[in-house]
Amino acid sequence: MLLVSAPVLGAPEKAALSKVIDTGWLTMGEQVRAFEQAFAEMHGAEDCVAVSSCTAALHLILYALGIGRGDEVLVPSMTFVATANAVLYVGATPVFVDIESADVPLMSIEQAEARCTSQTKAIILVHFAGYLANRKEWQTFARAHDLHLVEDAAHAPGLKEVGTYGAAAAFSFYGNKNMTTAEGGAVIARDPKLLATIRLARGHG
């Protein structure tokens, strides 16, 4: 068994959990809203939407962007399967793109250029292990091909520039992440209308 990481939990977390249990309101209460506001502020955003997982975050982003059947979405070949699954959830096709190298485990922009077609509608960049993709290069690429740029920031909460690349960013708070809520995720989107659509869809509309 190779362990990824262990969560650091103690008395403050136990006290916070007990406080929530004592309110009798276990989901979508005041603490969730306070968390959304604090997480958004940490990333210089106006607001964010908390969801059940990073997978759900990616799914809702693609849904809100109108990605669907007949569309293609570029995803890195080195990522967790959820990145590609979220594309399948909206009926689109994930197109795998190789990484730059073993030393730079991020999607290759040259390979992305080669895999782009008239059906390509979006790119999901994965900031793998906290390595940040080159924002300026990918923004230029996305504009040139008229593509939505989405960040899978499961490994990168709190890093400077995360959530500023394109349409939206998805975060993970799974138990082995550097910031955990046991399960959970979040979406940051700079467009208030897009974020409102995601918030509405989170509760099944």
PDB file of C-alpha atoms in Angstrom:
ATOM      1  CA  MET A   1       0.000   0.000   0.000  1.00  0.00           C
ATOM      2  CA  LEU A   2       1.470   3.343  -1.101  1.00  0.00           C
ATOM      3  CA  LEU A   3      -0.175   6.147   0.865  1.00  0.00           C
ATOM      4  CA  VAL A   4      -0.592   9.478  -0.933  1.00  0.00           C
ATOM      5  CA  SER A   5      -0.901  11.639   2.170  1.00  0.00           C
ATOM      6  CA  ALA A   6      -2.606  11.749   5.543  1.00  0.00           C
ATOM      7  CA  PRO A   7      -4.969  14.546   6.607  1.00  0.00           C
ATOM      8  CA  VAL A   8      -3.901  16.783   9.491  1.00  0.00           C
ATOM      9  CA  LEU A   9      -6.916  16.883  11.788  1.00  0.00           C
ATOM     10  CA  GLY A  10      -7.189  17.724  15.465  1.00  0.00           C
ATOM     11  CA  ALA A  11      -9.098  19.509  18.197  1.00  0.00           C
ATOM     12  CA  PRO A  12     -10.135  22.566  16.107  1.00  0.00           C
ATOM     13  CA  GLU A  13     -11.678  20.336  13.421  1.00  0.00           C
ATOM     14  CA  LYS A  14     -13.486  18.232  16.024  1.00  0.00           C
ATOM     15  CA  ALA A  15     -14.877  21.352  17.687  1.00  0.00           C
ATOM     16  CA  ALA A  16     -16.046  22.784  14.364  1.00  0.00           C
ATOM     17  CA  LEU A  17     -17.711  19.502  13.422  1.00  0.00           C
ATOM     18  CA  SER A  18     -19.474  19.284  16.779  1.00  0.00           C
ATOM     19  CA  LYS A  19     -20.710  22.845  16.402  1.00  0.00           C
ATOM     20  CA  VAL A  20     -22.313  21.994  13.051  1.00  0.00           C
ATOM     21  CA  ILE A  21     -23.880  18.809  14.432  1.00  0.00           C
ATOM     22  CA  ASP A  22     -25.343  20.760  17.350  1.00  0.00           C
ATOM     23  CA  THR A  23     -27.169  23.098  14.938  1.00  0.00           C
ATOM     24  CA  GLY A  24     -29.046  20.161  13.417  1.00  0.00           C
ATOM     25  CA  TRP A  25     -28.309  21.580   9.944  1.00  0.00           C
ATOM     26  CA  LEU A  26     -25.821  19.238   8.298  1.00  0.00           C
ATOM     27  CA  THR A  27     -25.763  20.368   4.656  1.00  0.00           C
ATOM     28  CA  MET A  28     -25.943  23.655   2.757  1.00  0.00           C
ATOM     29  CA  GLY A  29     -26.101  25.716   5.931  1.00  0.00           C
ATOM     30  CA  GLU A  30     -24.358  28.810   7.232  1.00  0.00           C
ATOM     31  CA  GLN A  31     -20.956  27.128   7.465  1.00  0.00           C
ATOM     32  CA  VAL A  32     -21.044  26.149   3.793  1.00  0.00           C
ATOM     33  CA  ARG A  33     -21.851  29.720   2.807  1.00  0.00           C
ATOM     34  CA  ALA A  34     -19.080  31.064   5.056  1.00  0.00           C
ATOM     35  CA  PHE A  35     -16.677  28.576   3.484  1.00  0.00           C
ATOM     36  CA  GLU A  36     -17.660  29.643  -0.049  1.00  0.00           C
ATOM     37  CA  GLN A  37     -17.011  33.282   0.757  1.00  0.00           C
ATOM     38  CA  ALA A  38     -13.676  32.599   2.470  1.00  0.00           C
ATOM     39  CA  PHE A  39     -12.457  30.314  -0.332  1.00  0.00           C
ATOM     40  CA  ALA A  40     -13.425  32.868  -2.973  1.00  0.00           C
ATOM     41  CA  GLU A  41     -11.616  35.612  -1.076  1.00  0.00           C
ATOM     42  CA  MET A  42      -8.490  33.452  -0.839  1.00  0.00           C
ATOM     43  CA  HIS A  43      -8.430  33.337  -4.659  1.00  0.00           C
ATOM     44  CA  GLY A  44      -9.360  36.971  -5.258  1.00  0.00           C
ATOM     45  CA  ALA A  45     -12.795  36.014  -6.593  1.00  0.00           C
ATOM     46  CA  GLU A  46     -16.174  37.549  -5.820  1.00  0.00           C
ATOM     47  CA  ASP A  47     -17.797  34.225  -4.956  1.00  0.00           C
ATOM     48  CA  CYS A  48     -17.651  30.469  -5.437  1.00  0.00           C
ATOM     49  CA  VAL A  49     -19.972  27.466  -5.275  1.00  0.00           C
ATOM     50  CA  ALA A  50     -19.281  24.512  -2.990  1.00  0.00           C
ATOM     51  CA  VAL A  51     -20.175  21.104  -4.429  1.00  0.00           C
ATOM     52  CA  SER A  52     -19.855  17.445  -3.456  1.00  0.00           C
ATOM     53  CA  SER A  53     -16.609  16.756  -5.349  1.00  0.00           C
ATOM     54  CA  CYS A  54     -14.204  18.075  -7.965  1.00  0.00           C
ATOM     55  CA  THR A  55     -15.860  15.689 -10.411  1.00  0.00           C
ATOM     56  CA  ALA A  56     -19.190  17.387  -9.762  1.00  0.00           C
ATOM     57  CA  ALA A  57     -17.475  20.769 -10.166  1.00  0.00           C
ATOM     58  CA  LEU A  58     -16.106  19.840 -13.600  1.00  0.00           C
ATOM     59  CA  HIS A  59     -19.453  18.346 -14.637  1.00  0.00           C
ATOM     60  CA  LEU A  60     -21.371  21.487 -13.653  1.00  0.00           C
ATOM     61  CA  ILE A  61     -18.870  23.791 -15.367  1.00  0.00           C
ATOM     62  CA  LEU A  62     -19.166  21.904 -18.660  1.00  0.00           C
ATOM     63  CA  TYR A  63     -22.960  21.785 -18.332  1.00  0.00           C
ATOM     64  CA  ALA A  64     -23.171  25.527 -17.660  1.00  0.00           C
ATOM     65  CA  LEU A  65     -20.918  26.252 -20.657  1.00  0.00           C
ATOM     66  CA  GLY A  66     -23.310  24.327 -22.904  1.00  0.00           C
ATOM     67  CA  ILE A  67     -20.838  21.563 -23.774  1.00  0.00           C
ATOM     68  CA  GLY A  68     -22.689  18.479 -24.999  1.00  0.00           C
ATOM     69  CA  ARG A  69     -23.209  15.776 -27.582  1.00  0.00           C
ATOM     70  CA  GLY A  70     -21.036  16.186 -30.674  1.00  0.00           C
ATOM     71  CA  ASP A  71     -18.501  18.367 -28.854  1.00  0.00           C
ATOM     72  CA  GLU A  72     -14.915  17.442 -28.052  1.00  0.00           C
ATOM     73  CA  VAL A  73     -12.950  18.494 -24.988  1.00  0.00           C
ATOM     74  CA  LEU A  74      -9.162  18.308 -24.758  1.00  0.00           C
ATOM     75  CA  VAL A  75      -7.939  16.643 -21.552  1.00  0.00           C
ATOM     76  CA  PRO A  76      -4.429  15.610 -20.489  1.00  0.00           C
ATOM     77  CA  SER A  77      -3.553  11.935 -20.769  1.00  0.00           C
ATOM     78  CA  MET A  78      -1.928  12.132 -17.320  1.00  0.00           C
ATOM     79  CA  THR A  79      -4.738  12.843 -14.886  1.00  0.00           C
ATOM     80  CA  PHE A  80      -7.281  11.149 -12.661  1.00  0.00           C
ATOM     81  CA  VAL A  81     -10.120   9.501 -14.610  1.00  0.00           C
ATOM     82  CA  ALA A  82     -12.653  12.020 -13.250  1.00  0.00           C
ATOM     83  CA  THR A  83     -11.323  14.703 -15.619  1.00  0.00           C
ATOM     84  CA  ALA A  84     -12.393  12.646 -18.623  1.00  0.00           C
ATOM     85  CA  ASN A  85     -15.524  11.264 -16.952  1.00  0.00           C
ATOM     86  CA  ALA A  86     -16.923  14.760 -16.441  1.00  0.00           C
ATOM     87  CA  VAL A  87     -16.755  15.247 -20.220  1.00  0.00           C
ATOM     88  CA  LEU A  88     -18.658  11.991 -20.746  1.00  0.00           C
ATOM     89  CA  TYR A  89     -21.306  13.070 -18.221  1.00  0.00           C
ATOM     90  CA  VAL A  90     -22.421  15.899 -20.536  1.00  0.00           C
ATOM     91  CA  GLY A  91     -22.387  13.641 -23.595  1.00  0.00           C
ATOM     92  CA  ALA A  92     -19.212  15.104 -25.096  1.00  0.00           C
ATOM     93  CA  THR A  93     -16.042  13.262 -26.148  1.00  0.00           C
ATOM     94  CA  PRO A  94     -12.778  13.543 -24.201  1.00  0.00           C
ATOM     95  CA  VAL A  95      -9.737  13.845 -26.462  1.00  0.00           C
ATOM     96  CA  PHE A  96      -6.517  12.855 -24.722  1.00  0.00           C
ATOM     97  CA  VAL A  97      -3.462  15.046 -25.143  1.00  0.00           C
ATOM     98  CA  ASP A  98       0.023  14.026 -24.045  1.00  0.00           C
ATOM     99  CA  ILE A  99       2.022  15.909 -21.406  1.00  0.00           C
ATOM    100  CA  GLU A 100       5.129  17.969 -22.115  1.00  0.00           C
ATOM    101  CA  SER A 101       7.571  15.587 -20.396  1.00  0.00           C
ATOM    102  CA  ALA A 102       8.210  13.567 -17.249  1.00  0.00           C
ATOM    103  CA  ASP A 103       9.712  16.705 -15.721  1.00  0.00           C
ATOM    104  CA  VAL A 104       6.764  18.904 -16.770  1.00  0.00           C
ATOM    105  CA  PRO A 105       3.633  16.769 -16.213  1.00  0.00           C
ATOM    106  CA  LEU A 106       1.276  19.242 -17.882  1.00  0.00           C
ATOM    107  CA  MET A 107      -0.666  19.133 -21.138  1.00  0.00           C
ATOM    108  CA  SER A 108       1.537  19.904 -24.144  1.00  0.00           C
ATOM    109  CA  ILE A 109       0.317  22.887 -26.114  1.00  0.00           C
ATOM    110  CA  GLU A 110       1.945  21.491 -29.274  1.00  0.00           C
ATOM    111  CA  GLN A 111       0.096  18.196 -28.857  1.00  0.00           C
ATOM    112  CA  ALA A 112      -3.123  20.084 -28.129  1.00  0.00           C
ATOM    113  CA  GLU A 113      -2.737  21.953 -31.403  1.00  0.00           C
ATOM    114  CA  ALA A 114      -2.437  18.626 -33.222  1.00  0.00           C
ATOM    115  CA  ARG A 115      -5.555  17.178 -31.553  1.00  0.00           C
ATOM    116  CA  CYS A 116      -7.781  20.233 -32.113  1.00  0.00           C
ATOM    117  CA  THR A 117     -10.674  19.819 -34.608  1.00  0.00           C
ATOM    118  CA  SER A 118     -13.753  21.755 -35.641  1.00  0.00           C
ATOM    119  CA  GLN A 119     -15.646  19.851 -32.913  1.00  0.00           C
ATOM    120  CA  THR A 120     -13.289  20.954 -30.116  1.00  0.00           C
ATOM    121  CA  LYS A 121     -15.133  23.295 -27.776  1.00  0.00           C
ATOM    122  CA  ALA A 122     -13.097  23.346 -24.571  1.00  0.00           C
ATOM    123  CA  ILE A 123      -9.829  22.479 -22.830  1.00  0.00           C
ATOM    124  CA  ILE A 124      -9.500  21.152 -19.299  1.00  0.00           C
ATOM    125  CA  LEU A 125      -6.072  22.071 -17.979  1.00  0.00           C
ATOM    126  CA  VAL A 126      -4.918  20.038 -14.981  1.00  0.00           C
ATOM    127  CA  HIS A 127      -2.499  21.779 -12.634  1.00  0.00           C
ATOM    128  CA  PHE A 128      -0.900  18.426 -11.859  1.00  0.00           C
ATOM    129  CA  ALA A 129       0.684  18.141  -8.375  1.00  0.00           C
ATOM    130  CA  GLY A 130       0.555  21.911  -8.025  1.00  0.00           C
ATOM    131  CA  TYR A 131       2.489  22.618 -11.244  1.00  0.00           C
ATOM    132  CA  LEU A 132       0.704  25.555 -12.858  1.00  0.00           C
ATOM    133  CA  ALA A 133       0.141  25.596 -16.605  1.00  0.00           C
ATOM    134  CA  ASN A 134       1.397  28.659 -18.499  1.00  0.00           C
ATOM    135  CA  ARG A 135      -1.582  30.989 -18.288  1.00  0.00           C
ATOM    136  CA  LYS A 136      -0.649  33.396 -21.084  1.00  0.00           C
ATOM    137  CA  GLU A 137       0.187  30.643 -23.592  1.00  0.00           C
ATOM    138  CA  TRP A 138      -3.045  28.729 -22.949  1.00  0.00           C
ATOM    139  CA  GLN A 139      -5.200  31.852 -23.014  1.00  0.00           C
ATOM    140  CA  THR A 140      -3.699  32.758 -26.393  1.00  0.00           C
ATOM    141  CA  PHE A 141      -4.299  29.194 -27.641  1.00  0.00           C
ATOM    142  CA  ALA A 142      -7.914  29.190 -26.412  1.00  0.00           C
ATOM    143  CA  ARG A 143      -8.670  32.538 -28.061  1.00  0.00           C
ATOM    144  CA  ALA A 144      -7.104  31.433 -31.349  1.00  0.00           C
ATOM    145  CA  HIS A 145      -9.366  28.361 -31.465  1.00  0.00           C
ATOM    146  CA  ASP A 146     -12.419  29.931 -29.784  1.00  0.00           C
ATOM    147  CA  LEU A 147     -12.335  27.419 -26.927  1.00  0.00           C
ATOM    148  CA  HIS A 148     -13.560  27.538 -23.338  1.00  0.00           C
ATOM    149  CA  LEU A 149     -10.648  27.203 -20.924  1.00  0.00           C
ATOM    150  CA  VAL A 150     -11.405  25.213 -17.742  1.00  0.00           C
ATOM    151  CA  GLU A 151      -8.986  24.538 -14.884  1.00  0.00           C
ATOM    152  CA  ASP A 152      -8.908  21.250 -13.003  1.00  0.00           C
ATOM    153  CA  ALA A 153      -7.294  22.691  -9.895  1.00  0.00           C
ATOM    154  CA  ALA A 154      -7.828  19.627  -7.697  1.00  0.00           C
ATOM    155  CA  HIS A 155      -4.133  19.773  -6.740  1.00  0.00           C
ATOM    156  CA  ALA A 156      -3.792  23.539  -6.526  1.00  0.00           C
ATOM    157  CA  PRO A 157      -6.115  25.335  -4.078  1.00  0.00           C
ATOM    158  CA  GLY A 158      -4.664  28.588  -2.786  1.00  0.00           C
ATOM    159  CA  LEU A 159      -1.980  28.980  -5.440  1.00  0.00           C
ATOM    160  CA  LYS A 160      -1.569  32.376  -7.054  1.00  0.00           C
ATOM    161  CA  GLU A 161      -3.320  32.761 -10.443  1.00  0.00           C
ATOM    162  CA  VAL A 162      -5.453  29.624  -9.982  1.00  0.00           C
ATOM    163  CA  GLY A 163      -8.999  30.389 -11.055  1.00  0.00           C
ATOM    164  CA  THR A 164      -7.969  33.213 -13.385  1.00  0.00           C
ATOM    165  CA  TYR A 165      -7.161  31.313 -16.586  1.00  0.00           C
ATOM    166  CA  GLY A 166     -10.532  31.123 -18.291  1.00  0.00           C
ATOM    167  CA  ALA A 167     -14.190  30.288 -17.777  1.00  0.00           C
ATOM    168  CA  ALA A 168     -13.954  28.487 -14.439  1.00  0.00           C
ATOM    169  CA  ALA A 169     -11.844  26.382 -12.098  1.00  0.00           C
ATOM    170  CA  ALA A 170     -12.742  23.183 -10.239  1.00  0.00           C
ATOM    171  CA  PHE A 171     -11.226  22.292  -6.859  1.00  0.00           C
ATOM    172  CA  SER A 172     -11.094  19.120  -4.766  1.00  0.00           C
ATOM    173  CA  PHE A 173     -11.174  18.720  -0.983  1.00  0.00           C
ATOM    174  CA  TYR A 174     -10.955  14.927  -0.962  1.00  0.00           C
ATOM    175  CA  GLY A 175      -9.258  13.256   1.990  1.00  0.00           C
ATOM    176  CA  ASN A 176      -5.805  13.009   0.388  1.00  0.00           C
ATOM    177  CA  LYS A 177      -5.641  16.605  -0.850  1.00  0.00           C
ATOM    178  CA  ASN A 178      -3.528  19.359   0.706  1.00  0.00           C
ATOM    179  CA  MET A 179      -6.782  20.998   1.885  1.00  0.00           C
ATOM    180  CA  THR A 180      -9.561  18.623   2.852  1.00  0.00           C
ATOM    181  CA  THR A 181     -13.179  18.597   3.971  1.00  0.00           C
ATOM    182  CA  ALA A 182     -13.184  14.762   3.694  1.00  0.00           C
ATOM    183  CA  GLU A 183     -15.304  14.931   0.548  1.00  0.00           C
ATOM    184  CA  GLY A 184     -16.184  18.056  -1.393  1.00  0.00           C
ATOM    185  CA  GLY A 185     -15.204  20.454  -4.109  1.00  0.00           C
ATOM    186  CA  ALA A 186     -15.769  24.000  -5.314  1.00  0.00           C
ATOM    187  CA  VAL A 187     -16.169  26.061  -8.467  1.00  0.00           C
ATOM    188  CA  ILE A 188     -14.756  29.518  -9.091  1.00  0.00           C
ATOM    189  CA  ALA A 189     -16.111  31.353 -12.137  1.00  0.00           C
ATOM    190  CA  ARG A 190     -15.527  35.037 -12.811  1.00  0.00           C
ATOM    191  CA  ASP A 191     -18.746  35.434 -14.814  1.00  0.00           C
ATOM    192  CA  PRO A 192     -21.605  35.899 -12.299  1.00  0.00           C
ATOM    193  CA  LYS A 193     -24.147  34.466 -14.753  1.00  0.00           C
ATOM    194  CA  LEU A 194     -22.096  31.309 -15.258  1.00  0.00           C
ATOM    195  CA  LEU A 195     -21.650  30.904 -11.507  1.00  0.00           C
ATOM    196  CA  ALA A 196     -25.380  31.453 -10.947  1.00  0.00           C
ATOM    197  CA  THR A 197     -26.185  28.705 -13.469  1.00  0.00           C
ATOM    198  CA  ILE A 198     -23.777  26.369 -11.674  1.00  0.00           C
ATOM    199  CA  ARG A 199     -25.295  27.206  -8.289  1.00  0.00           C
ATOM    200  CA  LEU A 200     -28.783  26.496  -9.611  1.00  0.00           C
ATOM    201  CA  ALA A 201     -27.731  23.215 -11.221  1.00  0.00           C
ATOM    202  CA  ARG A 202     -26.021  22.136  -7.994  1.00  0.00           C
ATOM    203  CA  GLY A 203     -29.493  21.816  -6.456  1.00  0.00           C
ATOM    204  CA  HIS A 204     -30.906  20.072  -9.549  1.00  0.00           C
ATOM    205  CA  GLY A 205     -32.303  23.333 -10.862  1.00  0.00           C
TER     206      GLY A 205
END
